[in-house]
Structure formats: C-alpha cells, structure tokens
XYZ file of C-alpha atoms in Angstrom:
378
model
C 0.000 0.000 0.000
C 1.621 3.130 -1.386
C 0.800 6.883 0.647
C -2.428 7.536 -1.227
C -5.883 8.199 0.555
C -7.429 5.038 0.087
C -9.963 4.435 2.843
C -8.023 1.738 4.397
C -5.003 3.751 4.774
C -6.490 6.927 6.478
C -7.855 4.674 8.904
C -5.285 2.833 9.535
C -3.355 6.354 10.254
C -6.012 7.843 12.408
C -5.972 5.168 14.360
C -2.541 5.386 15.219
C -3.107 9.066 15.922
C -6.379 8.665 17.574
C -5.338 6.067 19.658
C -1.583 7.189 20.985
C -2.594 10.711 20.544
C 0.298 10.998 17.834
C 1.393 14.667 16.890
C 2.116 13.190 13.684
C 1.900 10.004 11.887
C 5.275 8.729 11.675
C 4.780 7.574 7.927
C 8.277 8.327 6.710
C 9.303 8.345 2.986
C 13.218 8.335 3.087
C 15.727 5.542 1.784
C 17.728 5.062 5.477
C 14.748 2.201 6.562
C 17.174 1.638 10.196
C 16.719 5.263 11.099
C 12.779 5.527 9.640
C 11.292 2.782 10.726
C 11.978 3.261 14.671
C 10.617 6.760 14.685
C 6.864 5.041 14.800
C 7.817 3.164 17.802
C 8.980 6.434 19.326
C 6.007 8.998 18.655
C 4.601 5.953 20.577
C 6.405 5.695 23.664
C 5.771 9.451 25.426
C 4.962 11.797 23.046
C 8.558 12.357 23.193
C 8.643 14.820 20.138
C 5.761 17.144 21.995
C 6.494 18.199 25.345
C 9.954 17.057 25.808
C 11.331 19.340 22.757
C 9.669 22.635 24.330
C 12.484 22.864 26.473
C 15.587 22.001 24.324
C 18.325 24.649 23.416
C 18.128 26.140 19.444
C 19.904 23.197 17.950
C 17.306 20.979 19.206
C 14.505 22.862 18.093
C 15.313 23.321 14.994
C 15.280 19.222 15.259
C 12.198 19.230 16.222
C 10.906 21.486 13.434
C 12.187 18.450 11.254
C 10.321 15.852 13.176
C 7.446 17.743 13.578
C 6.684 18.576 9.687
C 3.524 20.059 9.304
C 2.163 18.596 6.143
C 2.729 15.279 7.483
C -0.571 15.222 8.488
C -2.441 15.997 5.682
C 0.154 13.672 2.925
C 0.828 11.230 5.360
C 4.478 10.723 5.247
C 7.694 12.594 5.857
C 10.052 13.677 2.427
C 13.187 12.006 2.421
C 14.646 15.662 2.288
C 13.465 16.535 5.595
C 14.893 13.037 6.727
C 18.345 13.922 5.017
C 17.754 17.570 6.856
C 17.838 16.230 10.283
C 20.697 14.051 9.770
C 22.299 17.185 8.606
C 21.544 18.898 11.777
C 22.567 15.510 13.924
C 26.345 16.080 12.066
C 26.137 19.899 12.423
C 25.625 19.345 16.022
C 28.739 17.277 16.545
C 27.237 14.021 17.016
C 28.516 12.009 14.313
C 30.578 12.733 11.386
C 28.876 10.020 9.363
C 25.211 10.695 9.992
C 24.688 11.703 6.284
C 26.954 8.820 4.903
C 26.320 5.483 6.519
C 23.505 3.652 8.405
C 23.220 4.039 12.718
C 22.269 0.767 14.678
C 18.706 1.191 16.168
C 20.753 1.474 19.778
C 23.115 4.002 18.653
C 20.235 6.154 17.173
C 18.142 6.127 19.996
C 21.314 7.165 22.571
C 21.996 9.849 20.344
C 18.316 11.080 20.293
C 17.331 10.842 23.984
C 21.040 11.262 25.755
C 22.396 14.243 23.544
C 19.362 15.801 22.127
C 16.704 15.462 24.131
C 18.645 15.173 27.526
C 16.391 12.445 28.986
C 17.823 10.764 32.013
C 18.393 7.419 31.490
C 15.624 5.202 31.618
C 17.187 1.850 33.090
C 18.936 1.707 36.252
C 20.438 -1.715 37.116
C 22.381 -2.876 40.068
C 25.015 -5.682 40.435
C 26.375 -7.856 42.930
C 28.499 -5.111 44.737
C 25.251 -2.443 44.100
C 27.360 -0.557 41.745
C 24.515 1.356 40.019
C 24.778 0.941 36.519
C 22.725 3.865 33.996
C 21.889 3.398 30.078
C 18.760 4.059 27.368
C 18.513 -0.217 26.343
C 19.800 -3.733 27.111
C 21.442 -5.494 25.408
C 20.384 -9.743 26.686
C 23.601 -11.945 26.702
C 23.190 -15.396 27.276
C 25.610 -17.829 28.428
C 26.486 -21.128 26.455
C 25.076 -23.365 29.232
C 21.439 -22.170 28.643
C 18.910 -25.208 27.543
C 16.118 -23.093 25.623
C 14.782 -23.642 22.526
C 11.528 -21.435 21.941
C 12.365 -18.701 24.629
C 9.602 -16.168 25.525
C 10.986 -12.470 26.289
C 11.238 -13.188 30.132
C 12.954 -16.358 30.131
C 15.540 -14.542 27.815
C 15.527 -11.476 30.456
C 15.457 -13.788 33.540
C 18.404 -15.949 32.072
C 20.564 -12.656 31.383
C 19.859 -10.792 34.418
C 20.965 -14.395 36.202
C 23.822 -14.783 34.427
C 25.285 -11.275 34.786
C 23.593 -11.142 38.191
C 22.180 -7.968 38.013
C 18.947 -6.623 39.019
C 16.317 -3.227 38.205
C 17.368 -0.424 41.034
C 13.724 0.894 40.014
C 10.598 0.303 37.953
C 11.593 1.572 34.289
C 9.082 3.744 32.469
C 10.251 2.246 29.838
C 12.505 -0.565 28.931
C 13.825 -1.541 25.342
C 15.272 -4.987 25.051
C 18.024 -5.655 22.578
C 17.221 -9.660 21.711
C 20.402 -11.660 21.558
C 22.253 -11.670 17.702
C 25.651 -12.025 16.141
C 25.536 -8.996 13.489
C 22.552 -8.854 11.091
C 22.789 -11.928 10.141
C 23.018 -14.628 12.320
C 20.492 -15.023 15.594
C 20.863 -17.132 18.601
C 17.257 -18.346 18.416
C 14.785 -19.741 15.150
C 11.961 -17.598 16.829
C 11.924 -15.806 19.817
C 7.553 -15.846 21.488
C 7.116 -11.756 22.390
C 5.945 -11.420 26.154
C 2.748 -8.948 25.736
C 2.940 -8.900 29.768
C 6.382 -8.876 31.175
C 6.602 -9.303 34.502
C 9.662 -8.224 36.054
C 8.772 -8.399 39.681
C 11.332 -10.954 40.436
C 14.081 -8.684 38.836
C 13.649 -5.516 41.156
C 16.337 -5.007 43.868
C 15.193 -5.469 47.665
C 11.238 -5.433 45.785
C 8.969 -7.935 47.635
C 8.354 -11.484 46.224
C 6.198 -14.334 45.887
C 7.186 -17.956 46.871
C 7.152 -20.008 43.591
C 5.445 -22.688 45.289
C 3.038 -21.450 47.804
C 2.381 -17.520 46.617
C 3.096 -16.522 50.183
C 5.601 -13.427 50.832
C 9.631 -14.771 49.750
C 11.862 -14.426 52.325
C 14.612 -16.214 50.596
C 16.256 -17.125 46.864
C 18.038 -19.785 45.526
C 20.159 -19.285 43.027
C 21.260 -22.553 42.612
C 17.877 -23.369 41.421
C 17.304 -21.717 38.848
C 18.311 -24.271 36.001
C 15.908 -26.596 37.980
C 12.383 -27.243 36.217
C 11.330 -29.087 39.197
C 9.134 -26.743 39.958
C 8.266 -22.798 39.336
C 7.335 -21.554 36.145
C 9.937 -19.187 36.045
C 13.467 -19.666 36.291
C 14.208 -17.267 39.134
C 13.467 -19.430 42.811
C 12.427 -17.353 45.280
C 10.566 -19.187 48.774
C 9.342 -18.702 52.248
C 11.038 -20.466 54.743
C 8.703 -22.909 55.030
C 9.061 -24.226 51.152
C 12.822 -23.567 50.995
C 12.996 -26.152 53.805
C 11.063 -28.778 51.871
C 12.227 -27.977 48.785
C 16.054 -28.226 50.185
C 15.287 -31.303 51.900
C 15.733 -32.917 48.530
C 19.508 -35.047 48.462
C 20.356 -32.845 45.346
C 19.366 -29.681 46.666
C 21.182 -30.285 50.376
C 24.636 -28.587 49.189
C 22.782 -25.019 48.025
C 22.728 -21.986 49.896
C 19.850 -19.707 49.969
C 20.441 -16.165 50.433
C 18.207 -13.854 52.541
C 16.040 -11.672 50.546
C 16.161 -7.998 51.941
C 12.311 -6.754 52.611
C 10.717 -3.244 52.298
C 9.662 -1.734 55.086
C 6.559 -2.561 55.771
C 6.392 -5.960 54.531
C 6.499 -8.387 57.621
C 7.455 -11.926 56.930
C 3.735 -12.965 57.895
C 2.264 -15.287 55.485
C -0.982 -13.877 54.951
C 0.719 -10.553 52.919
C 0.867 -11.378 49.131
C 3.203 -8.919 47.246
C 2.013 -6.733 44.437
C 3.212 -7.610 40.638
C 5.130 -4.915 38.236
C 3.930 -5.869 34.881
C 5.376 -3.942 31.571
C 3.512 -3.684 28.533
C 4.933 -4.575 25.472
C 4.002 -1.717 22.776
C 5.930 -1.901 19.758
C 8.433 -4.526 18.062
C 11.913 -3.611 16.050
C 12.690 -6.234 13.685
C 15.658 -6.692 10.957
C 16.361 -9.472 7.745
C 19.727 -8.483 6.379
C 19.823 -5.205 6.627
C 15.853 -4.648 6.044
C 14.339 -2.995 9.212
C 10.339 -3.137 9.821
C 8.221 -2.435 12.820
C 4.858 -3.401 14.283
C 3.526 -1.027 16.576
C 0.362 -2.426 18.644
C -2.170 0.604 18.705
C -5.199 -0.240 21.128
C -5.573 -2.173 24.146
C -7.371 -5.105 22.155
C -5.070 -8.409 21.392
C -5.444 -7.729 17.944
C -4.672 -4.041 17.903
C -1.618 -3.972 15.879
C -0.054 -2.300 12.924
C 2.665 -3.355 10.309
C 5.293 -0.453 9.493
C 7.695 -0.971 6.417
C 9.678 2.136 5.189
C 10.748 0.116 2.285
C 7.995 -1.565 1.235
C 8.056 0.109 -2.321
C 10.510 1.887 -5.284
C 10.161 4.648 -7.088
C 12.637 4.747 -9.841
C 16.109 3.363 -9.918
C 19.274 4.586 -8.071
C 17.973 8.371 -7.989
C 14.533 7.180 -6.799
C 13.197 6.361 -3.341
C 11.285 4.406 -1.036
C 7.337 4.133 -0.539
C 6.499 3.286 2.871
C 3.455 1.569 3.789
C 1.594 0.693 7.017
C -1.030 -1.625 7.804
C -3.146 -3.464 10.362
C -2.028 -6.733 10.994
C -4.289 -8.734 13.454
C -2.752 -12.191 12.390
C 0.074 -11.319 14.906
C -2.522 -11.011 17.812
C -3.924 -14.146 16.824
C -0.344 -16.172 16.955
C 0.491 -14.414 20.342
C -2.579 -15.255 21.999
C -2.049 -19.215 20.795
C -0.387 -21.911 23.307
C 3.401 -21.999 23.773
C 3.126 -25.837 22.471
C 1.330 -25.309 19.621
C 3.564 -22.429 18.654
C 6.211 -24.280 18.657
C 5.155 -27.125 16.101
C 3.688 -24.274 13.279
C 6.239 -23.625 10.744
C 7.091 -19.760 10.091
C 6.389 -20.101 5.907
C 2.722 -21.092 7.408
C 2.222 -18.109 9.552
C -0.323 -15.720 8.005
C 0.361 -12.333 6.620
C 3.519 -10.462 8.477
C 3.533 -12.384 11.445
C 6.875 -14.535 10.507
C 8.726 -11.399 10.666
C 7.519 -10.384 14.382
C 8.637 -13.948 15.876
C 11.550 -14.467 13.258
C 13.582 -11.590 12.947
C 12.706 -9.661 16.168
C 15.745 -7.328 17.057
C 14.333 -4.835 19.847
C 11.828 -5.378 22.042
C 9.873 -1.700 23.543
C 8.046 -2.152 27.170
C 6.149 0.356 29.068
C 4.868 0.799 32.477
C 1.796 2.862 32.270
C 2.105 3.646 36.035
C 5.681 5.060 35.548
C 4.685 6.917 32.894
C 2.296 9.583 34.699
C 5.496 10.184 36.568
C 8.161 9.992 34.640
C-alpha cells in the first residue's frame, strides 16, 4: 500500500493518531529504513517529540521542526529531504561525522536522540552484585552457552541474562527496550523468539517484595542454585518462604545449596498472609531486521489484535535516484499467533504463519516495554 488516501489507509493512520494521541503520523518516505522505521515506535512511547522538545536549546529545536513537519498530516508521510535535513543537523551538532553517509544501529540512534538531544535521564537503572549502580537508554540480553532453551519467551531470555550477569532493576523503568540476543545482522541465537505482551519483572527488582514459587506466600529467601531446575516454578528465578525452601532443600540434590536472605521493604512483615504486588510492563511496539531490512509493528489499542505493520521500504520509485514508498497496515494475524499456546507455537512452521507475522517472531531485534504507572510520573 503506497501513501495515497485510500480508505483503508487513512484509517489505519487515524488510528494510530487517535489512539496514541500521535502529533504526527510517523509515515516516513526516506531511503535510510534503520533510522525511519523506529521513529513510529517512538512517537509511541511518550509523546517524546511534543512536550519534551519545548524545552531544548536552538539546535534541538530546529530538530524538532524536522520531526514535527507540518504537512505530514495531511500527505501522510515525511520527504526524504526533511529526513536527510535532520541528519544534517545531527552532524552539524557534533554528534557524528557520518550521519549523512552510513547507516546508525537502532541502539546508537536512539542514545543519540534521547542522551544528547533530548537530555532524557536514562531510563534503566540496574544494580550488580556489589550495588554498583549501573545507567543506560537499552539492554542489550547476553546469554551464556550453558542455557537449555529452545523457543524462549521475552522473560525467560531477560530472567536468564539478568541471572547470568547477576544484576537486578534499582527501580521500575518507564520504559525498557530490550536488545534480543544476535551475532551482526545476520546470524540469531534463536529460530523464533515468542514476544511477552505482559512482562513481569517483579522478580528482577532489587530489595522489591516477592512471591514464593510454590506457595504464593511473601519470599523471604532465593536460591540461586535453582534456577536451572524445572522441578518446579514456572519461572526460572526461585524465590521461597522459609517454610518451602525447607522442603524444597530437603531434597539429596538440593542439600549442598545456599539460599540467600532476601532484603524486605519496610513494611512488609514476613507474615504469610501478605501477598506482594506484581510490576507488569507492557509490550508496545516490536523492532525487527532481515539483512539489513528494518520493519516495525507497533500495537495501537488495548485489544489483542490491535496492531499495525510499518515498512519504510515496502516500495521503489525509480532506480538509483529514486526512493522508497512506505506503507503501514493493520495486521491482526500477529494477535492471533500471540494469543495461541506456547506448544502449539512451537510445532507451526514460520512459511505457514499468516500475513507479516513470521517477521515479528523471526527476525525480532528490539523489544519496547512500558509501564503505564511510571509513565504519569516519569
């Protein structure tokens, strides 16, 4: 679908408008698909090019001017030239000498956009082992070789990289992007990776109250040793009360571990009757890459099958002198696989997947989560 105003396309733009109250549609005609494509993901995280650009210095408003084109509304895209303009003004600025020349990595573009243009403060905060506090915009999972998954979900990829690294959140992000676990462009770790639409990541905040995995009663403890067992817990992070982790460590192959004490907020008693609060992110948009071909879905309403297809490259005009027609679409099939069982995922072949939805569990890159009670605060 080309940028014309065929009835399916104006709705499928005021939706996203409508729906993430959108300054603009990010519909971006431009022939740099790496730096297009994530700016529809972006406009739907806080708004970020309304409010937050009243109060940067000249340079960054004349950045926003670019991002903030006024006909985009009405034509429903953004000219490559104003593209082009704003990586101008990202090299006049300093930034980076090749802004004009060569393609960014989705990480590197979004650092250069929130750190040095729009001065956000950082929007993870982790702590390790020694509670050095440790500040950045994304994360990047690393896995060690000793992991047995084969069809991961987002949280057992988080859970097994937070483990292995043995780091935790200091704080409840407003938003957290996930950088999925590849070698390059080219090779990935995993056939498919299953998105989380919930992630839970109450187990992964520091000194945060937590539920046994057996009994659902208040944690006063965690194994780590556990956490490669699939005994029991449907997560891989083993967290008890005292009364499981004696039971459970009764076992002759769980006699030699050591539980360490979990440190409570105040307030929270070790009384078994409390049951602790969850902190669940929602997952709003997808970044995905084959080769060097970046797309994005972008879920627009709070239904399962609210969710839209964004491809800057979907189309040519003219040879090397032409450019790119983007396109953007509703695709429901992906609400329709992510809703399905875990098992019978597994056993449907991507080439059989409907429509775009092969691309969202096959070549998933970057992951975008929001907390919609951090975000009326932060």
């Amino acid at each position: 679908m080309c940028c014309n105003c065929c009835d399916s396309y104006v709705a499928c733009v005021m939706v996203c408008v409508c729906t993430w109250g959108l300054h603009v549609c990010c519909l971006l005609r431009g022939r740099y698909c790496v730096f297009t494509v994530q700016m529809l993901p972006m406009y739907c995280v806080w708004g970020m090019c309304g409010g937050c650009l009243a109060m940067v210095c000249e340079l960054r408003v004349r950045i926003a001017c670019v991002w903030r084109v006024r006909g985009v509304c009405s034509v429903g895209f953004v000219p490559a030239r104003s593209v082009m303009k704003l990586r101008k003004q990202l090299k006049e600025g300093g930034h980076c000498a090749s802004f004009t020349t060569e393609e960014k990595d989705p990480e590197e573009f979004l650092s250069l956009i929130m750190h040095h243009i729009l001065s956000l403060d950082p929007l993870l905060k982790l702590k390790s082992v020694g509670q050095k506090l440790q500040e950045g915009y994304c994360y990047q999972i690393f896995l060690d070789q000793n992991h047995s998954l084969a069809l991961p979900t987002v949280r057992q990829l988080l859970e097994h990289s937070f483990h292995s690294a043995q780091l935790q959140l200091a704080e409840v992000p407003s938003c957290l992007i996930l950088q999925m676990p590849r070698f390059g462009k080219k090779f990935k770790l995993f056939d498919k990776i299953v998105p989380s639409l919930e992630l839970d990541i109450t187990d992964l905040l520091c000194d945060g109250p937590r539920d046994c995995v057996l009994c659902g009663t208040l944690a006063t403890v965690e194994c780590s040793a556990c956490f490669g067992d699939g005994s029991f817990g449907a997560t891989g992070l083993k967290q008890f009360c005292q009364l499981c982790s004696k039971q459970v460590h009764s076992h002759p192959q769980r006699r030699t571990h050591t539980p360490s004490v979990l440190r409570l907020p105040e307030g929270f008693s070790q009384g078994r009757s409390l049951r602790p609060p969850r902190d669940l992110l929602q997952l709003f948009a997808v970044l995905c890459i084959e080769t060097s071909h970046y797309v994005s879905f972008v879920r627009h309403g709070p239904g399962p099958e609210d969710w839209v297809f964004f491809d800057s490259m979907a189309d040519r005009h003219g040879d090397e002198d032409g450019y790119n027609i983007p396109a953007v679409r509703p695709c429901p099939e992906v609400g329709r696989y992510l809703q399905m069982p875990l098992g019978q995922l597994a056993l449907l072949s991507p080439r059989d997947m409907d429509g775009v939805a092969k691309r969202l569990f096959c070549d998933a890159y970057m992951y975008l989560y929001e907390s919609p009670r951090m975000a009326l605060y932060r």
